[in-house]
Short mmCIF file of C-alpha atoms in Angstrom, two decimals:
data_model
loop_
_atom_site.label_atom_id
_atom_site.label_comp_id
_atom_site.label_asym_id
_atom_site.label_seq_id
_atom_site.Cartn_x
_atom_site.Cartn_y
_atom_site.Cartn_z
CA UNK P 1 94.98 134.34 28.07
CA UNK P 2 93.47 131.55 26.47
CA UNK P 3 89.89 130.49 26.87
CA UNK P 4 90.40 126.84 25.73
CA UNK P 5 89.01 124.10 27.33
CA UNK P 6 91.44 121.46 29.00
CA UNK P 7 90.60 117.85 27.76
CA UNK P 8 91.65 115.74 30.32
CA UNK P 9 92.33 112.06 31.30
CA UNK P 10 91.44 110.90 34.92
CA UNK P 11 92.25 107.55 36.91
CA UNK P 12 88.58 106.13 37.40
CA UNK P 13 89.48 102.80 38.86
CA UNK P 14 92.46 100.77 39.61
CA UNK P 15 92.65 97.93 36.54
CA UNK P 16 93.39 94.36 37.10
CA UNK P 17 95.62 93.71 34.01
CA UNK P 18 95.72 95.48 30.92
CA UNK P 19 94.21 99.15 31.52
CA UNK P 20 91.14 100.08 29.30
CA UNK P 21 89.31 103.08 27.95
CA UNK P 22 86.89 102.37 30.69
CA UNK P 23 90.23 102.77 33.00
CA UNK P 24 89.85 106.55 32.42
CA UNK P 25 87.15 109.42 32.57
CA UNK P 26 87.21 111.75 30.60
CA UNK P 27 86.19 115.40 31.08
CA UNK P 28 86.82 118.91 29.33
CA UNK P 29 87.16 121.92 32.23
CA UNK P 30 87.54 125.22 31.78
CA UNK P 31 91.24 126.61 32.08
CA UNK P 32 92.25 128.39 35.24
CA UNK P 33 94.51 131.78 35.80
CA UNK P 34 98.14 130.58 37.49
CA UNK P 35 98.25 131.59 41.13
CA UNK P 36 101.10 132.92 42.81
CA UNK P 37 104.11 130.29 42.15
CA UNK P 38 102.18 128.74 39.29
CA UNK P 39 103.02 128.06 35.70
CA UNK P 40 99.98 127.13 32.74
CA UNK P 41 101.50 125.18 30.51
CA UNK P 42 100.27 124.37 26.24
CA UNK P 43 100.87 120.57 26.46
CA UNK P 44 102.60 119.69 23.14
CA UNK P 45 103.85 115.90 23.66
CA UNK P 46 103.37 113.79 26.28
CA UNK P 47 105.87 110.41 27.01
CA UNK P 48 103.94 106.89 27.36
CA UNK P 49 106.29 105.02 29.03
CA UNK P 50 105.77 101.43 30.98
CA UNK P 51 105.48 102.96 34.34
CA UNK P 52 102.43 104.45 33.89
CA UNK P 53 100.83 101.10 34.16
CA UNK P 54 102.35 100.40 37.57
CA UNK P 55 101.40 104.28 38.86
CA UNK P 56 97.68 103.58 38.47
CA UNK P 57 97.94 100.46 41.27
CA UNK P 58 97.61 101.26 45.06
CA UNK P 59 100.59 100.19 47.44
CA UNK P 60 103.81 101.01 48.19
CA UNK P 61 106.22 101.79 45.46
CA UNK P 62 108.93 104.20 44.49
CA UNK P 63 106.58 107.13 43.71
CA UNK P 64 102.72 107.51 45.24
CA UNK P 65 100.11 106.09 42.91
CA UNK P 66 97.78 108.27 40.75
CA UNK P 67 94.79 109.00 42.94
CA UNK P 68 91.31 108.16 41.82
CA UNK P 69 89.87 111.31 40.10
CA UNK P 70 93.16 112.13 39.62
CA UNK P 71 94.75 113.13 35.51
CA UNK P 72 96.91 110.45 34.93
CA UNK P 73 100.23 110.80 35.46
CA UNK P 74 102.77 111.69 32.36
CA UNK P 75 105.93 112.95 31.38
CA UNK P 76 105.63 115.86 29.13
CA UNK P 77 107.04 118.92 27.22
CA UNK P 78 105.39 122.36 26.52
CA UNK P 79 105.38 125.83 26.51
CA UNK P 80 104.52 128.47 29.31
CA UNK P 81 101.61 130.83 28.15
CA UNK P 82 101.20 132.30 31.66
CA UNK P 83 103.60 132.40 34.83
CA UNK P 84 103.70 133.84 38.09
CA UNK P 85 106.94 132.06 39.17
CA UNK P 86 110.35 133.79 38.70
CA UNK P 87 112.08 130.86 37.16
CA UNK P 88 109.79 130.80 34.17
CA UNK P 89 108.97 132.87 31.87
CA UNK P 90 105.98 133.42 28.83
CA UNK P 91 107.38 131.27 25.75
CA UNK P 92 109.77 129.35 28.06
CA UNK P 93 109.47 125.64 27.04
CA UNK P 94 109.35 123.28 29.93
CA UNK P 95 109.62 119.23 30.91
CA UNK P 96 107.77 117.97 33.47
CA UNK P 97 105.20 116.15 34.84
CA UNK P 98 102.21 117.79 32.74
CA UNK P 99 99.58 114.88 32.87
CA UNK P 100 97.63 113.17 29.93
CA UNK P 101 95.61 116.96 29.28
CA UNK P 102 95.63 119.75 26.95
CA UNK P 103 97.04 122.08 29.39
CA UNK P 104 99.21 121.72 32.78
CA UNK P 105 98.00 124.62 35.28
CA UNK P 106 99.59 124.38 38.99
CA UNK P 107 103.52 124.33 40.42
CA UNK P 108 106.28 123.77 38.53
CA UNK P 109 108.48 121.11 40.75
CA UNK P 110 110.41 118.79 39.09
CA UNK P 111 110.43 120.67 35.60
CA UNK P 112 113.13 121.97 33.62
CA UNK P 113 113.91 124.16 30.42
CA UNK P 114 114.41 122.68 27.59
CA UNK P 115 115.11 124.61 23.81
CA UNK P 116 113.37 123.58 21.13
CA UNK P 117 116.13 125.44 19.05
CA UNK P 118 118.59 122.79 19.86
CA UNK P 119 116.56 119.83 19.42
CA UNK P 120 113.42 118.66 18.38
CA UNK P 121 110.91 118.44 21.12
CA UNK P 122 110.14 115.10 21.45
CA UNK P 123 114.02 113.99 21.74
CA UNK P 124 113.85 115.77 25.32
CA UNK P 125 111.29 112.81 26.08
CA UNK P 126 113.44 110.01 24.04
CA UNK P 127 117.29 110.59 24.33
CA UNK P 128 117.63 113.73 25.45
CA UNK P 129 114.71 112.93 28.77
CA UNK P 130 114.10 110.20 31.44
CA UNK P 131 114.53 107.59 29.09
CA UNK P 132 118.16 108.71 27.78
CA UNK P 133 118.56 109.28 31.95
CA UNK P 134 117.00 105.56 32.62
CA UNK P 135 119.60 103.97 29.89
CA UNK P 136 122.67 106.13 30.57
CA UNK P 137 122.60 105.19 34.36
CA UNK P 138 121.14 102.24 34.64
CA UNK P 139 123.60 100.45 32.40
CA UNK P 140 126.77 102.70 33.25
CA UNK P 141 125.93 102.88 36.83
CA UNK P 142 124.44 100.16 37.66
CA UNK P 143 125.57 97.49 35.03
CA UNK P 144 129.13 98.94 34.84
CA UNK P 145 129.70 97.45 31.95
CA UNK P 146 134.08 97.13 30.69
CA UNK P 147 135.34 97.05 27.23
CA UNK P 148 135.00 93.49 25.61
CA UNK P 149 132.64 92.23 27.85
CA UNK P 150 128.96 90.67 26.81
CA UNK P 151 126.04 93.14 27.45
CA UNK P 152 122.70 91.53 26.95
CA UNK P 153 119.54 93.78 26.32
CA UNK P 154 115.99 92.84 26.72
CA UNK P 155 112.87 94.73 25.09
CA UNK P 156 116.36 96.07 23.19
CA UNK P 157 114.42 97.64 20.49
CA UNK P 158 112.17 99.56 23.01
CA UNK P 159 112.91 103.16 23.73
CA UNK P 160 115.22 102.81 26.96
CA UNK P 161 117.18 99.26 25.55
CA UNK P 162 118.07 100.51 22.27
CA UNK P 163 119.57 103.39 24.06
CA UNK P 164 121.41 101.49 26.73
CA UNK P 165 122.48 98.72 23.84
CA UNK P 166 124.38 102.08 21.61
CA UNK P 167 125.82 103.31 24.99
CA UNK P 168 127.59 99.97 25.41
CA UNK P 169 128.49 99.88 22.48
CA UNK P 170 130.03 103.36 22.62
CA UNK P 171 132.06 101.50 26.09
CA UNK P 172 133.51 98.60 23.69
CA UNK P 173 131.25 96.05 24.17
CA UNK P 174 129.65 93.05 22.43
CA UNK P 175 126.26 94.09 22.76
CA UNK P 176 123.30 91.37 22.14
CA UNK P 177 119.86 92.62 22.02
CA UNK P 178 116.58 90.36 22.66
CA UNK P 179 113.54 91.69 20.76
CA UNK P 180 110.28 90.41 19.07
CA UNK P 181 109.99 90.37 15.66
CA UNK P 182 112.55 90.24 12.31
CA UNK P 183 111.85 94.10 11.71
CA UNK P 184 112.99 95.11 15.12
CA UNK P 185 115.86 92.76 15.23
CA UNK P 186 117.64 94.08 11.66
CA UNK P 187 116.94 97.59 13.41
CA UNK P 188 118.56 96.70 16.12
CA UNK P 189 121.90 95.68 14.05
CA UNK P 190 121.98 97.39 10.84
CA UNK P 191 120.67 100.77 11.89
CA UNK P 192 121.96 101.12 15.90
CA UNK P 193 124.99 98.60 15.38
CA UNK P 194 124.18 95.81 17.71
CA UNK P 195 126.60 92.88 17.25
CA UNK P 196 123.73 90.60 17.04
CA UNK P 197 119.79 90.56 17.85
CA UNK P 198 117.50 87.61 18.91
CA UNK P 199 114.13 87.25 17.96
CA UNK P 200 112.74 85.64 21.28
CA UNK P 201 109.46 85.07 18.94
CA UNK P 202 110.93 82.32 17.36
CA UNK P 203 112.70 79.53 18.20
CA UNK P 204 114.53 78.15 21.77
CA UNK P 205 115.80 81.46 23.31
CA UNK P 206 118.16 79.03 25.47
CA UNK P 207 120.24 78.04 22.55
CA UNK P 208 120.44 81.55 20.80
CA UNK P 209 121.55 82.85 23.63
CA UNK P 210 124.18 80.45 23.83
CA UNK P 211 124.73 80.64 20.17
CA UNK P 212 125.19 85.04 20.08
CA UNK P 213 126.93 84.53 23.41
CA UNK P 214 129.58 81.79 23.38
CA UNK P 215 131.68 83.41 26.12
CA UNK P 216 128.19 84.22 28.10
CA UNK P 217 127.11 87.80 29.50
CA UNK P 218 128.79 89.91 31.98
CA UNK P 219 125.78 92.81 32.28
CA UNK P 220 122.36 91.91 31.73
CA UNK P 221 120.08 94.77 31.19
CA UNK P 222 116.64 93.51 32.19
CA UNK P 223 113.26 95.57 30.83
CA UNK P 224 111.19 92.57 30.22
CA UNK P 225 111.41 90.16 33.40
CA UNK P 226 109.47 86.45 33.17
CA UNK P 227 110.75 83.70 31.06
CA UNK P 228 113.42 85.44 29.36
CA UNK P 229 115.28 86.79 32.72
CA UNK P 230 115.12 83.20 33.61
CA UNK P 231 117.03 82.57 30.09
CA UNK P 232 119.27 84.79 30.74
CA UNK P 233 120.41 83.70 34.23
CA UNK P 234 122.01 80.59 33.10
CA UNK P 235 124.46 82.53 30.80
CA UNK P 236 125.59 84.37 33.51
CA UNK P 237 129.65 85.01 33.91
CA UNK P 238 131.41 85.36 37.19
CA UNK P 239 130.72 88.68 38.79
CA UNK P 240 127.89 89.18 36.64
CA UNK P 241 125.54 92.39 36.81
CA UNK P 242 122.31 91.96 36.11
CA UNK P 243 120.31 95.19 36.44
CA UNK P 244 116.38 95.52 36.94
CA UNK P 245 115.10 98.14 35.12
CA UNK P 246 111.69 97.47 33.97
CA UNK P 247 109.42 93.99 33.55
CA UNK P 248 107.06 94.70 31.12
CA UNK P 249 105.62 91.08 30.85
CA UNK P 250 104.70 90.87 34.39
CA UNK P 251 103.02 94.46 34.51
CA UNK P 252 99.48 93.18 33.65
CA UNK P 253 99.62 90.26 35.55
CA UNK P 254 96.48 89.37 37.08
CA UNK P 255 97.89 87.23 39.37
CA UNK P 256 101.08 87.54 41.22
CA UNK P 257 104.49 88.77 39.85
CA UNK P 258 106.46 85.69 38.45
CA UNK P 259 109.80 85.73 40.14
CA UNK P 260 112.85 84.18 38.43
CA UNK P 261 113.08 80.89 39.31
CA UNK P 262 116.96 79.90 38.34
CA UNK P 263 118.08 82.72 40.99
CA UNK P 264 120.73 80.55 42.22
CA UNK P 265 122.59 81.49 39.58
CA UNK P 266 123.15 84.73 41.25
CA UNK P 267 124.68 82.83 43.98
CA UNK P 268 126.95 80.29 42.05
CA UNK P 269 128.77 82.75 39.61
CA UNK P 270 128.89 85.52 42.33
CA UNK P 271 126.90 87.57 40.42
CA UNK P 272 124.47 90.69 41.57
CA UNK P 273 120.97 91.89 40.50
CA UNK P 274 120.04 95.46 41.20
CA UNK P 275 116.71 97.56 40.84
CA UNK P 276 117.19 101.05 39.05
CA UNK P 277 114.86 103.79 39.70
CA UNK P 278 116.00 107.06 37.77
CA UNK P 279 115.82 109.81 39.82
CA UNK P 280 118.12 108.40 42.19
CA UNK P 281 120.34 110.29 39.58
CA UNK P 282 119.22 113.21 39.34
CA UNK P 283 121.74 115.26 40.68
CA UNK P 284 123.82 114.19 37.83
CA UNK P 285 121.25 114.58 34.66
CA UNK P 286 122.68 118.15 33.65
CA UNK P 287 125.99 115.83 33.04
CA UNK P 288 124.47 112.80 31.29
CA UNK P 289 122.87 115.08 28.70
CA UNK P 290 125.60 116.95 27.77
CA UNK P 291 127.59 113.70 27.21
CA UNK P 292 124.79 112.23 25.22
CA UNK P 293 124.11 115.00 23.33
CA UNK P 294 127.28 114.91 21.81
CA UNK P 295 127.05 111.34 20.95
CA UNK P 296 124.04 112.57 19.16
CA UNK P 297 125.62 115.45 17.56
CA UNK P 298 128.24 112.86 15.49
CA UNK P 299 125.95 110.07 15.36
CA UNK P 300 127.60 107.79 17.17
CA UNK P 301 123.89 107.48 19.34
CA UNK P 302 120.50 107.26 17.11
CA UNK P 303 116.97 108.07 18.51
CA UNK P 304 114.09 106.32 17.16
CA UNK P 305 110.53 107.71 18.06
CA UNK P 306 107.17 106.58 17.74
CA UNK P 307 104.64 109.62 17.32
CA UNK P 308 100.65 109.35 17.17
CA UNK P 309 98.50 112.29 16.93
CA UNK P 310 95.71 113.27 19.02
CA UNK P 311 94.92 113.49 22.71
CA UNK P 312 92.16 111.61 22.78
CA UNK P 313 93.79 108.54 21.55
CA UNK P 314 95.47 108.05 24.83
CA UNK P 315 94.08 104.83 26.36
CA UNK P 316 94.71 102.64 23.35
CA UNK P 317 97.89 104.13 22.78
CA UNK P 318 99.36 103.70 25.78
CA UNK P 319 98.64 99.90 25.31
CA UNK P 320 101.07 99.94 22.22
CA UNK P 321 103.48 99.69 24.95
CA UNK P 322 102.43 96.04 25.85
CA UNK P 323 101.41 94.47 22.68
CA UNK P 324 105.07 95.17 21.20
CA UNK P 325 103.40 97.45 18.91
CA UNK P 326 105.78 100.47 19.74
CA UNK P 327 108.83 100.72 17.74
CA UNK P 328 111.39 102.96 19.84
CA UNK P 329 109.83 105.76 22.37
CA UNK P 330 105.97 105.87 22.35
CA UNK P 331 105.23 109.63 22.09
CA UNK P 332 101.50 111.34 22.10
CA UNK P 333 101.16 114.32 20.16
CA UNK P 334 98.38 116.76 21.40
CA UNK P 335 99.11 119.71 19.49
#
């Protein structure tokens, strides 16, 4: 048994916009023995994803809100070094919710197996994890995208859009992604295959959407909310889809939300807007990776990650996510 100590990140208040170092406490504890039912787990990477900003405010949401005191809240693979549960095993390697720490020590629900002889470990938190999940459903499922018809993607070079943009493409659609910055933008169609990209950092997103979409958009997949879902809603087609899956702009809002204010044009061209929350799917994951993994497997489907090193660079990483400095899926490395 190891007798390392467990760094850990806690929730020490509830921020009002972006969270800060002083958002956190930090402690080191000494590391338990698993009880009956319980799993210790060597945290090797842990996923920073958007949602962890909304988890830390108190109210009613999809999931309950980290509690003060409590580790944050993370997505995370690693292996088992101890077990008293009979569905995992010493040198298993697991997904779950592990928690910004060295070490996850308690009950395994919600986790999985994962084999880091098939793929790398940190492609079960990018393509292969939620995010691959968030992108295949939300745009297949939700979005329902045909062959020949105009997908849209927002925050496209982000690690859930630029996997929803290649799955439409995969259906046989024009696929337009919305990003910030030239770098992102020739990623976005020279290395994933994006019929075109728009740099919403330059220029009058109105007309380049109406330039890269002459015929307008049938699916609009929305991570970024604010001005630019209110951009996209006058493009809309007929029996448009327009599916809410993240809106990263408005999640440090220190004031309220900002609703879209040219809804109507739900209403005139018939079209619907739908929320997306993941695990709705769940059921169905087991399916979606297989499928994906293949896509993988002859390249048709590219993961980009973003990696940085060390633990205890976790508050000012995690704030990559909303200063666009993330290219692809934002990925801690503890060990």
């Amino acid at each position: 048994m190891t007798t390392s100590l467990n760094r850990r990140f806690l929730l020490a208040q509830r921020p009002v916009g972006p969270a800060t170092r002083d958002t956190f406490s930090y402690e080191e504890k000494p590391l338990g023995e698993p009880g009956p039912g319980q799993i210790l787990v060597e945290n090797h990477y842990l996923s920073l994803d958007p949602a962890m900003r909304g988890w830390m405010n108190e109210g009613k949401s999809y999931i309950a809100p980290v509690g003060l005191g409590e580790v944050m809240r993370a997505l995370g693979v690693g292996k088992v070094l101890a077990s008293q549960h009979p569905d995992y095993a010493v040198g298993d390697f697991v997904n779950g919710a592990l928690g910004v720490q060295d070490y996850f020590l308690g009950e395994p629900k919600g986790f999985y197996k994962v084999d880091p002889l098939r793929a790398p470990l940190p492609l079960y938190l990018s393509a292969l994890g939620m995010t691959g999940m968030t992108a295949y459903f939300a745009l297949l499922d939700v979005g329902a995208p045909k062959a020949g018809e105009t997908v849209v993607i927002s925050g496209a070079a982000g690690a859930v859009g630029s996997v929803a943009g290649q799955i439409a493409r995969i259906k046989g659609c024009r696929v337009v992604g919305i990003a910030g910055g030239a770098e992102k933008c020739r990623f976005l169609t020279e290395e994933l295959g994006f019929d075109a990209a728009i740099d919403y950092k330059q220029g009058d997103l109105a007309a380049a959407l109406k330039r890269e979409c002459p015929k307008g958009i049938d699916v609009y997949f929305d991570n970024v909310g604010g001005d630019i879902l209110d951009a996209v809603l006058t493009r809309l087609n007929f029996k448009a889809r327009v599916v809410i899956c993240g809106a990263i702009s408005q999640y440090n809002n220190e004031e309220s939300v900002k609703g879209p204010a040219n809804y109507l044009a739900l209403l005139v061209n018939r079209a619907r807007m739908e929320g997306f929350v993941v695990m709705d799917h769940a059921a169905h994951f087991a399916d979606a990776a297989r499928e994906m993994g293949g896509w993988l497997a002859d390249g048709r489907l590219k993961s980009k990650e973003h990696i940085v090193e060390g633990l205890e660079h976790f508050p000012e990483t995690l704030n990559k996510l909303f200063t666009g400095e993330n290219f692809g899926k934002l990925i801690l490395k503890v060990r």
